[in-house]
């Protein structure tokens, strides 16, 4: 394991986040919060999957090694440590095989913690920390293994009750507090997300530039992965979708070995993860470098829908507002093209009311984005009055929230659909950060306008001499 980059280690950023959690726990009556990192996972036999830390843990520590636990003690007495890390001890032999380890002392100093202990001491140290504390806070019931460890630590404390030691009397879910914190990005996060978006945009431009009829989906995926790593991203943010022709109508189609044919569209939904933060881009472009009239017609509808959603993304509106703006444009386009039967639906309001568009647009227009590509955070408000159906209102957008904007149309071959539109799948996706008066799109270094995409591909062919 390599040592983290300087960008990863922003001591003040992580310390301030921990202080916010501690202050919130103190306001709620105190107690101890436990935030474990992710376990290592075996791929097969004695080979592990590439390790990826837990996002909550990383958000509060910046620490990327496995076998670690953060303890935040909001009831610590004056002078006692409040931010405590358990991590792997220094071990020269293991470091020869696996790479650098900070060790407790190194991690304490590098990441601004109050104290650190070897993880092998956790079963003796943690019951001591929990003893006499009023409450325990952690991600309840998300890991059966960790729940079992917590029960063991609490049982150890309870075994001392006759000597006057009391175990925490209550357990609370820590994730709503952390989710709300993570939902609004700070400047440090936005800077990394902007850098991740830049790398992902370079990858999409490269894929467009090398694409030609006869190329296979996995070849385009290889160009994406190469660009991610070449420019410093640690990994893809999710499994890359590279879909040629009719495969683009499969929403989560993994890059396969299908050959892109002349006349096919290529839908690529792929992006990198950089220093713990995801980007998320989708572009749809012609394998030959030029859209057919039917493809261009549908593409322009989807692009107009995306622009309507972008225009609707601003502080004070609900999370649902961009989706509804996109749906109206898509529904009108489906009506105008005759893909939705005009003898059954005479107006766009009819199409929307009957959800006739949902056959061709079956997902929502966006999701939260951050450390996870589908990032944490409620989409509806908590603790507010519900409507007549018992449903709370959609969450209101605020500055520095990050979300995707990704409308699409997926027209499978069917007898009741004009044949010129058969097997056309189009999605256009960008990453947006809400600003005080609108939103900033982080991913527009790769074009979305059809003419600009065609020009990029034409120039790339000319430069290659083909």
Short mmCIF file of C-alpha atoms in Angstrom, two decimals:
data_model
loop_
_atom_site.label_atom_id
_atom_site.label_comp_id
_atom_site.label_asym_id
_atom_site.label_seq_id
_atom_site.Cartn_x
_atom_site.Cartn_y
_atom_site.Cartn_z
CA UNK A 1 0.00 0.00 0.00
CA UNK A 2 1.42 3.37 -0.99
CA UNK A 3 1.57 6.33 1.31
CA UNK A 4 -1.34 8.73 0.67
CA UNK A 5 -0.68 11.79 -1.46
CA UNK A 6 -0.36 15.25 0.01
CA UNK A 7 -3.82 16.06 -1.34
CA UNK A 8 -5.27 13.20 0.72
CA UNK A 9 -3.75 14.38 3.98
CA UNK A 10 -5.57 17.58 4.90
CA UNK A 11 -5.33 17.39 8.67
CA UNK A 12 -7.45 20.43 9.46
CA UNK A 13 -10.26 19.31 7.15
CA UNK A 14 -10.63 15.95 8.86
CA UNK A 15 -10.14 17.37 12.34
CA UNK A 16 -12.89 19.95 11.76
CA UNK A 17 -15.27 17.23 10.59
CA UNK A 18 -14.58 15.20 13.72
CA UNK A 19 -15.18 18.28 15.86
CA UNK A 20 -18.56 18.79 14.19
CA UNK A 21 -19.56 15.23 15.03
CA UNK A 22 -18.35 15.57 18.61
CA UNK A 23 -20.28 18.82 19.04
CA UNK A 24 -23.46 17.22 17.70
CA UNK A 25 -23.07 14.23 20.02
CA UNK A 26 -22.48 16.51 23.02
CA UNK A 27 -25.63 18.44 22.14
CA UNK A 28 -27.52 15.12 22.09
CA UNK A 29 -26.31 14.11 25.54
CA UNK A 30 -22.84 12.74 24.85
CA UNK A 31 -21.59 9.23 24.31
CA UNK A 32 -19.11 7.42 22.10
CA UNK A 33 -19.22 7.06 18.31
CA UNK A 34 -17.61 4.13 16.52
CA UNK A 35 -16.75 4.37 12.81
CA UNK A 36 -15.01 1.30 11.35
CA UNK A 37 -13.35 1.17 7.97
CA UNK A 38 -14.25 -1.48 5.40
CA UNK A 39 -12.96 -5.04 5.78
CA UNK A 40 -10.70 -6.59 3.19
CA UNK A 41 -12.56 -8.95 0.85
CA UNK A 42 -11.31 -12.19 -0.70
CA UNK A 43 -11.80 -12.38 -4.46
CA UNK A 44 -10.98 -16.07 -4.75
CA UNK A 45 -8.76 -18.49 -2.86
CA UNK A 46 -5.89 -16.32 -1.52
CA UNK A 47 -6.37 -13.29 -3.78
CA UNK A 48 -8.09 -10.18 -2.40
CA UNK A 49 -10.13 -7.59 -4.21
CA UNK A 50 -8.27 -4.26 -4.46
CA UNK A 51 -8.83 -2.63 -1.10
CA UNK A 52 -11.11 0.38 -0.80
CA UNK A 53 -11.68 2.14 2.54
CA UNK A 54 -15.13 2.87 4.01
CA UNK A 55 -16.39 6.27 2.93
CA UNK A 56 -17.67 7.36 6.36
CA UNK A 57 -14.39 6.41 7.98
CA UNK A 58 -12.34 8.18 5.32
CA UNK A 59 -14.54 11.28 5.57
CA UNK A 60 -13.55 11.66 9.21
CA UNK A 61 -9.93 10.52 9.06
CA UNK A 62 -8.38 10.58 5.58
CA UNK A 63 -6.84 7.24 6.57
CA UNK A 64 -6.82 4.52 3.90
CA UNK A 65 -5.38 1.43 5.61
CA UNK A 66 -7.58 -1.59 6.42
CA UNK A 67 -8.17 -2.95 9.91
CA UNK A 68 -8.91 0.41 11.48
CA UNK A 69 -11.57 1.98 13.72
CA UNK A 70 -12.22 5.59 14.67
CA UNK A 71 -13.58 6.30 18.16
CA UNK A 72 -15.06 9.71 18.97
CA UNK A 73 -15.65 10.18 22.70
CA UNK A 74 -18.03 13.08 23.26
CA UNK A 75 -18.11 12.34 27.00
CA UNK A 76 -14.37 12.32 27.57
CA UNK A 77 -13.21 14.09 30.69
CA UNK A 78 -11.04 17.18 30.39
CA UNK A 79 -7.58 16.23 29.17
CA UNK A 80 -8.64 12.79 27.92
CA UNK A 81 -8.46 11.96 24.19
CA UNK A 82 -11.63 12.49 22.20
CA UNK A 83 -10.52 11.32 18.72
CA UNK A 84 -8.90 7.89 18.93
CA UNK A 85 -7.73 5.60 16.15
CA UNK A 86 -7.15 1.86 16.25
CA UNK A 87 -4.96 0.70 13.37
CA UNK A 88 -2.40 -1.92 12.39
CA UNK A 89 0.93 -1.81 14.19
CA UNK A 90 4.19 -1.22 12.37
CA UNK A 91 5.51 -4.54 11.11
CA UNK A 92 8.67 -4.65 9.03
CA UNK A 93 8.01 -8.16 7.74
CA UNK A 94 4.44 -7.42 6.60
CA UNK A 95 5.51 -4.09 5.10
CA UNK A 96 7.99 -6.01 2.95
CA UNK A 97 5.03 -7.86 1.43
CA UNK A 98 2.23 -5.27 1.57
CA UNK A 99 3.88 -1.85 1.71
CA UNK A 100 4.04 1.06 4.12
CA UNK A 101 2.02 1.19 7.34
CA UNK A 102 1.68 4.33 9.42
CA UNK A 103 1.39 2.48 12.70
CA UNK A 104 -0.43 4.06 15.68
CA UNK A 105 2.14 6.78 16.42
CA UNK A 106 2.58 7.75 12.78
CA UNK A 107 -1.16 7.80 12.11
CA UNK A 108 -1.85 9.89 15.21
CA UNK A 109 0.61 12.55 14.10
CA UNK A 110 -0.13 12.46 10.35
CA UNK A 111 -3.91 12.68 10.69
CA UNK A 112 -4.23 14.93 13.71
CA UNK A 113 -5.76 12.44 16.15
CA UNK A 114 -5.59 12.67 19.94
CA UNK A 115 -4.50 9.08 20.48
CA UNK A 116 -3.95 5.84 18.61
CA UNK A 117 -3.62 2.18 19.61
CA UNK A 118 -2.73 -1.04 17.81
CA UNK A 119 -5.85 -2.71 16.50
CA UNK A 120 -4.78 -5.89 18.29
CA UNK A 121 -5.48 -4.07 21.58
CA UNK A 122 -9.03 -3.14 20.66
CA UNK A 123 -10.77 -5.79 22.77
CA UNK A 124 -9.08 -4.55 25.92
CA UNK A 125 -9.07 -0.81 25.21
CA UNK A 126 -12.54 -0.26 23.80
CA UNK A 127 -14.52 -1.62 26.79
CA UNK A 128 -12.46 0.76 28.95
CA UNK A 129 -13.47 3.68 26.72
CA UNK A 130 -17.15 2.65 26.67
CA UNK A 131 -17.42 2.17 30.44
CA UNK A 132 -19.58 4.79 32.09
CA UNK A 133 -20.59 6.51 28.85
CA UNK A 134 -24.28 7.36 28.39
CA UNK A 135 -24.77 6.21 24.78
CA UNK A 136 -23.20 4.44 21.85
CA UNK A 137 -23.45 5.79 18.30
CA UNK A 138 -22.60 3.79 15.18
CA UNK A 139 -24.12 2.56 11.92
CA UNK A 140 -26.68 0.21 13.41
CA UNK A 141 -27.35 -3.11 11.68
CA UNK A 142 -25.25 -2.41 8.59
CA UNK A 143 -22.71 -5.14 9.36
CA UNK A 144 -23.56 -8.32 11.24
CA UNK A 145 -19.86 -8.83 11.93
CA UNK A 146 -19.40 -5.39 13.47
CA UNK A 147 -22.67 -5.69 15.42
CA UNK A 148 -21.24 -8.85 16.95
CA UNK A 149 -18.04 -7.08 17.95
CA UNK A 150 -20.04 -4.27 19.57
CA UNK A 151 -22.07 -6.79 21.56
CA UNK A 152 -18.84 -8.38 22.76
CA UNK A 153 -17.40 -5.06 23.93
CA UNK A 154 -20.65 -4.16 25.70
CA UNK A 155 -20.77 -7.59 27.35
CA UNK A 156 -17.27 -7.00 28.68
CA UNK A 157 -18.40 -3.73 30.23
CA UNK A 158 -21.57 -5.27 31.67
CA UNK A 159 -19.50 -8.00 33.30
CA UNK A 160 -18.11 -5.29 35.57
CA UNK A 161 -21.50 -3.89 36.66
CA UNK A 162 -21.13 -5.26 40.23
CA UNK A 163 -18.09 -3.05 40.63
CA UNK A 164 -20.16 -0.01 39.69
CA UNK A 165 -19.21 0.19 36.02
CA UNK A 166 -22.14 0.90 33.71
CA UNK A 167 -22.43 0.18 30.00
CA UNK A 168 -24.02 2.71 27.60
CA UNK A 169 -27.76 2.62 28.16
CA UNK A 170 -28.72 3.54 24.59
CA UNK A 171 -27.57 2.90 21.03
CA UNK A 172 -28.21 5.38 18.23
CA UNK A 173 -27.73 5.28 14.46
CA UNK A 174 -24.85 7.59 13.54
CA UNK A 175 -25.46 7.60 9.79
CA UNK A 176 -28.16 10.34 9.54
CA UNK A 177 -25.77 12.83 11.15
CA UNK A 178 -22.88 11.86 8.86
CA UNK A 179 -25.13 11.73 5.79
CA UNK A 180 -26.27 15.31 6.31
CA UNK A 181 -22.67 16.42 6.75
CA UNK A 182 -21.52 14.64 3.60
CA UNK A 183 -24.43 15.94 1.55
CA UNK A 184 -23.09 19.51 1.58
CA UNK A 185 -19.57 19.53 0.17
CA UNK A 186 -16.75 21.69 1.48
CA UNK A 187 -14.12 23.41 -0.66
CA UNK A 188 -11.67 20.54 -0.17
CA UNK A 189 -14.18 18.04 -1.53
CA UNK A 190 -15.26 20.16 -4.49
CA UNK A 191 -11.63 20.66 -5.52
CA UNK A 192 -11.06 16.89 -5.63
CA UNK A 193 -14.36 16.29 -7.44
CA UNK A 194 -13.41 18.93 -10.02
CA UNK A 195 -10.08 17.16 -10.58
CA UNK A 196 -11.82 13.79 -10.90
CA UNK A 197 -14.24 15.28 -13.42
CA UNK A 198 -11.32 16.61 -15.46
CA UNK A 199 -9.70 13.18 -15.68
CA UNK A 200 -13.00 11.52 -16.58
CA UNK A 201 -13.62 14.09 -19.30
CA UNK A 202 -10.20 13.36 -20.80
CA UNK A 203 -11.11 9.68 -20.86
CA UNK A 204 -14.39 10.30 -22.68
CA UNK A 205 -12.67 12.53 -25.23
CA UNK A 206 -10.10 9.79 -25.84
CA UNK A 207 -12.83 7.19 -26.34
CA UNK A 208 -14.57 9.42 -28.88
CA UNK A 209 -11.28 10.08 -30.65
CA UNK A 210 -10.33 6.40 -31.11
CA UNK A 211 -13.81 5.09 -31.85
CA UNK A 212 -14.49 3.64 -35.30
CA UNK A 213 -16.73 0.96 -36.78
CA UNK A 214 -15.23 -2.44 -35.98
CA UNK A 215 -13.94 -1.53 -32.52
CA UNK A 216 -15.13 -3.68 -29.64
CA UNK A 217 -16.73 -2.39 -26.47
CA UNK A 218 -13.92 -3.69 -24.29
CA UNK A 219 -11.36 -1.82 -26.40
CA UNK A 220 -13.12 1.45 -25.61
CA UNK A 221 -13.26 0.45 -21.95
CA UNK A 222 -9.49 -0.12 -22.04
CA UNK A 223 -8.97 3.43 -23.34
CA UNK A 224 -11.03 4.76 -20.44
CA UNK A 225 -9.19 2.77 -17.79
CA UNK A 226 -5.81 3.71 -19.28
CA UNK A 227 -6.68 7.40 -19.12
CA UNK A 228 -7.95 7.19 -15.55
CA UNK A 229 -4.72 5.66 -14.30
CA UNK A 230 -2.42 7.71 -16.52
CA UNK A 231 -3.73 10.89 -14.95
CA UNK A 232 -3.54 9.68 -11.34
CA UNK A 233 -7.00 8.34 -10.53
CA UNK A 234 -6.88 5.29 -8.28
CA UNK A 235 -9.73 3.37 -9.91
CA UNK A 236 -13.02 3.60 -11.78
CA UNK A 237 -15.79 5.03 -9.61
CA UNK A 238 -18.07 2.16 -10.75
CA UNK A 239 -18.20 -0.55 -13.37
CA UNK A 240 -17.86 1.08 -16.76
CA UNK A 241 -20.84 0.93 -19.12
CA UNK A 242 -19.77 0.78 -22.77
CA UNK A 243 -22.74 -0.17 -24.92
CA UNK A 244 -22.86 -0.36 -28.72
CA UNK A 245 -26.09 -0.28 -30.69
CA UNK A 246 -29.06 -1.95 -29.03
CA UNK A 247 -26.98 -2.66 -25.92
CA UNK A 248 -27.42 1.02 -25.02
CA UNK A 249 -31.05 0.25 -24.18
CA UNK A 250 -29.80 -1.88 -21.25
CA UNK A 251 -29.31 0.64 -18.45
CA UNK A 252 -26.50 -1.13 -16.56
CA UNK A 253 -24.90 -2.95 -19.47
CA UNK A 254 -21.27 -3.86 -18.68
CA UNK A 255 -18.66 -3.39 -21.39
CA UNK A 256 -18.66 -6.60 -23.42
CA UNK A 257 -17.16 -7.87 -26.65
CA UNK A 258 -19.82 -6.57 -29.04
CA UNK A 259 -18.47 -4.93 -32.19
CA UNK A 260 -19.51 -1.36 -32.93
CA UNK A 261 -21.04 -1.27 -36.40
CA UNK A 262 -21.36 1.62 -38.82
CA UNK A 263 -24.61 3.33 -37.88
CA UNK A 264 -24.44 2.32 -34.21
CA UNK A 265 -24.48 4.73 -31.32
CA UNK A 266 -22.03 4.15 -28.48
CA UNK A 267 -23.26 4.94 -24.96
CA UNK A 268 -20.45 5.27 -22.42
CA UNK A 269 -21.27 5.79 -18.74
CA UNK A 270 -17.88 5.74 -17.03
CA UNK A 271 -15.79 7.87 -14.70
CA UNK A 272 -12.94 7.68 -12.23
CA UNK A 273 -12.50 7.87 -8.49
CA UNK A 274 -9.78 10.25 -7.30
CA UNK A 275 -8.62 10.45 -3.68
CA UNK A 276 -11.87 8.94 -2.45
CA UNK A 277 -14.29 10.99 -4.59
CA UNK A 278 -16.33 9.86 -7.57
CA UNK A 279 -17.17 11.49 -10.85
CA UNK A 280 -19.94 10.27 -13.17
CA UNK A 281 -20.22 11.06 -16.91
CA UNK A 282 -22.34 9.64 -19.71
CA UNK A 283 -22.00 10.52 -23.37
CA UNK A 284 -23.62 8.98 -26.45
CA UNK A 285 -21.88 9.34 -29.80
CA UNK A 286 -21.91 7.73 -33.26
CA UNK A 287 -19.41 4.95 -33.98
CA UNK A 288 -18.87 6.37 -37.45
CA UNK A 289 -18.50 9.96 -36.25
CA UNK A 290 -21.81 11.18 -37.62
CA UNK A 291 -25.34 10.81 -36.19
CA UNK A 292 -28.10 9.53 -38.44
CA UNK A 293 -31.12 11.85 -38.79
CA UNK A 294 -33.19 9.73 -36.37
CA UNK A 295 -30.34 9.51 -33.86
CA UNK A 296 -29.77 13.26 -34.05
CA UNK A 297 -33.48 13.93 -33.57
CA UNK A 298 -33.61 11.91 -30.35
CA UNK A 299 -30.22 13.14 -29.20
CA UNK A 300 -31.31 16.76 -29.42
CA UNK A 301 -34.44 15.94 -27.41
CA UNK A 302 -32.35 14.41 -24.62
CA UNK A 303 -29.91 17.33 -24.69
CA UNK A 304 -32.78 19.81 -24.44
CA UNK A 305 -34.16 17.82 -21.51
CA UNK A 306 -30.80 17.97 -19.80
CA UNK A 307 -30.58 21.73 -20.33
CA UNK A 308 -34.05 22.15 -18.84
CA UNK A 309 -32.92 20.15 -15.80
CA UNK A 310 -29.72 22.20 -15.51
CA UNK A 311 -31.75 25.42 -15.62
CA UNK A 312 -33.96 24.03 -12.83
CA UNK A 313 -31.04 23.14 -10.56
CA UNK A 314 -30.58 25.96 -8.08
CA UNK A 315 -30.96 26.66 -4.36
CA UNK A 316 -34.46 26.71 -2.98
CA UNK A 317 -36.01 24.23 -5.41
CA UNK A 318 -36.65 20.60 -4.56
CA UNK A 319 -34.48 17.70 -5.64
CA UNK A 320 -37.41 16.63 -7.82
CA UNK A 321 -37.56 19.89 -9.79
CA UNK A 322 -34.81 19.05 -12.33
CA UNK A 323 -36.41 15.65 -12.93
CA UNK A 324 -39.81 17.16 -13.63
CA UNK A 325 -38.25 19.71 -15.99
CA UNK A 326 -36.51 16.95 -17.93
CA UNK A 327 -39.60 14.73 -18.02
CA UNK A 328 -41.67 17.50 -19.62
CA UNK A 329 -39.18 17.96 -22.46
CA UNK A 330 -38.79 14.21 -23.00
CA UNK A 331 -42.55 13.66 -22.95
CA UNK A 332 -43.07 16.40 -25.54
CA UNK A 333 -40.35 14.88 -27.71
CA UNK A 334 -41.89 11.42 -27.50
CA UNK A 335 -45.22 12.92 -28.54
CA UNK A 336 -43.73 14.94 -31.40
CA UNK A 337 -41.85 11.95 -32.85
CA UNK A 338 -44.84 9.64 -32.60
CA UNK A 339 -42.99 7.23 -30.33
CA UNK A 340 -45.86 7.82 -27.91
CA UNK A 341 -49.13 7.21 -29.75
CA UNK A 342 -50.69 10.58 -30.57
CA UNK A 343 -54.10 8.96 -30.99
CA UNK A 344 -54.03 8.03 -27.29
CA UNK A 345 -52.30 11.09 -25.84
CA UNK A 346 -53.09 14.49 -27.28
CA UNK A 347 -51.02 16.69 -24.94
CA UNK A 348 -47.77 16.51 -23.01
CA UNK A 349 -49.77 16.74 -19.79
CA UNK A 350 -51.60 13.54 -20.79
CA UNK A 351 -48.28 11.77 -21.43
CA UNK A 352 -46.98 12.82 -18.02
CA UNK A 353 -50.21 12.09 -16.13
CA UNK A 354 -50.39 8.55 -17.54
CA UNK A 355 -46.62 8.05 -17.28
CA UNK A 356 -46.55 6.99 -20.91
CA UNK A 357 -42.96 8.26 -21.08
CA UNK A 358 -41.78 5.75 -18.44
CA UNK A 359 -41.55 2.94 -21.00
CA UNK A 360 -38.77 4.92 -22.68
CA UNK A 361 -37.38 6.81 -19.68
CA UNK A 362 -37.50 4.60 -16.62
CA UNK A 363 -34.96 6.21 -14.27
CA UNK A 364 -34.72 9.52 -12.47
CA UNK A 365 -32.75 12.48 -13.72
CA UNK A 366 -30.08 12.48 -11.03
CA UNK A 367 -28.66 11.30 -7.74
CA UNK A 368 -26.37 12.65 -5.06
CA UNK A 369 -22.67 12.45 -5.88
CA UNK A 370 -19.60 12.50 -3.66
CA UNK A 371 -17.44 9.85 -2.03
CA UNK A 372 -19.83 7.26 -3.42
CA UNK A 373 -21.12 7.53 -6.96
CA UNK A 374 -24.64 7.17 -5.55
CA UNK A 375 -23.79 9.22 -2.53
CA UNK A 376 -25.46 9.28 0.87
CA UNK A 377 -28.20 11.66 1.95
CA UNK A 378 -31.97 11.53 2.16
CA UNK A 379 -33.87 12.54 -0.95
CA UNK A 380 -36.86 13.60 1.13
CA UNK A 381 -36.97 15.82 4.20
CA UNK A 382 -36.90 14.28 7.67
CA UNK A 383 -38.97 15.53 10.58
CA UNK A 384 -41.42 17.62 8.54
CA UNK A 385 -45.18 17.25 7.93
CA UNK A 386 -46.10 14.64 5.32
CA UNK A 387 -48.72 14.95 2.59
CA UNK A 388 -52.11 13.24 2.46
CA UNK A 389 -50.47 10.02 1.28
CA UNK A 390 -48.02 10.03 4.18
CA UNK A 391 -45.05 11.03 1.98
CA UNK A 392 -42.63 13.73 3.15
CA UNK A 393 -41.67 16.50 0.69
CA UNK A 394 -38.61 16.29 -1.53
CA UNK A 395 -35.40 17.70 -0.13
CA UNK A 396 -34.60 21.33 -0.93
CA UNK A 397 -31.38 21.99 -2.83
CA UNK A 398 -28.72 24.09 -1.08
CA UNK A 399 -25.40 25.54 -2.24
CA UNK A 400 -22.53 23.01 -2.37
CA UNK A 401 -24.78 19.99 -2.77
CA UNK A 402 -23.50 17.80 -5.62
CA UNK A 403 -25.70 15.75 -7.93
CA UNK A 404 -25.82 14.29 -11.41
CA UNK A 405 -28.12 15.47 -14.21
CA UNK A 406 -28.72 12.56 -16.58
CA UNK A 407 -31.88 12.28 -18.69
CA UNK A 408 -32.13 9.62 -21.38
CA UNK A 409 -34.31 7.84 -23.90
CA UNK A 410 -34.22 4.09 -24.59
CA UNK A 411 -36.26 2.98 -27.60
CA UNK A 412 -36.39 -0.77 -28.02
CA UNK A 413 -37.66 -2.31 -31.22
CA UNK A 414 -41.44 -2.67 -31.00
CA UNK A 415 -44.35 -2.83 -33.44
CA UNK A 416 -45.94 0.33 -32.04
CA UNK A 417 -42.76 2.44 -32.40
CA UNK A 418 -41.61 3.99 -35.71
CA UNK A 419 -38.89 1.71 -37.08
CA UNK A 420 -36.34 4.51 -37.66
CA UNK A 421 -36.01 4.86 -33.86
CA UNK A 422 -35.57 1.16 -33.06
CA UNK A 423 -32.72 0.17 -30.72
CA UNK A 424 -31.56 3.71 -30.05
CA UNK A 425 -30.39 4.34 -26.48
CA UNK A 426 -29.20 7.81 -25.46
CA UNK A 427 -28.15 9.23 -22.11
CA UNK A 428 -26.31 12.47 -21.37
CA UNK A 429 -24.94 12.91 -17.85
CA UNK A 430 -22.99 15.67 -16.14
CA UNK A 431 -21.92 16.36 -12.56
CA UNK A 432 -23.32 19.51 -10.98
CA UNK A 433 -22.54 21.46 -7.83
CA UNK A 434 -25.29 23.78 -6.64
CA UNK A 435 -24.10 27.40 -6.47
CA UNK A 436 -25.74 30.42 -4.81
CA UNK A 437 -27.58 31.32 -8.03
CA UNK A 438 -27.72 28.09 -10.03
CA UNK A 439 -25.29 25.25 -10.59
CA UNK A 440 -21.82 24.62 -11.96
CA UNK A 441 -21.28 21.68 -14.31
CA UNK A 442 -17.93 20.05 -13.54
CA UNK A 443 -17.81 17.72 -16.53
CA UNK A 444 -18.27 19.88 -19.62
CA UNK A 445 -14.68 19.50 -20.79
CA UNK A 446 -16.15 16.70 -22.86
CA UNK A 447 -18.68 18.11 -25.34
CA UNK A 448 -22.40 17.41 -25.30
CA UNK A 449 -23.49 19.32 -28.41
CA UNK A 450 -23.87 16.89 -31.31
CA UNK A 451 -22.01 19.13 -33.77
CA UNK A 452 -19.10 19.48 -31.34
CA UNK A 453 -18.93 15.72 -30.80
CA UNK A 454 -18.88 15.13 -34.54
CA UNK A 455 -16.15 17.77 -34.93
CA UNK A 456 -14.02 16.16 -32.21
CA UNK A 457 -14.28 12.76 -33.87
CA UNK A 458 -13.65 14.20 -37.34
CA UNK A 459 -10.55 16.09 -36.18
CA UNK A 460 -9.22 12.99 -34.41
CA UNK A 461 -9.56 10.93 -37.60
CA UNK A 462 -7.85 13.65 -39.62
CA UNK A 463 -4.97 13.80 -37.11
CA UNK A 464 -4.61 10.03 -37.31
CA UNK A 465 -4.56 10.16 -41.10
CA UNK A 466 -7.64 8.04 -41.59
#
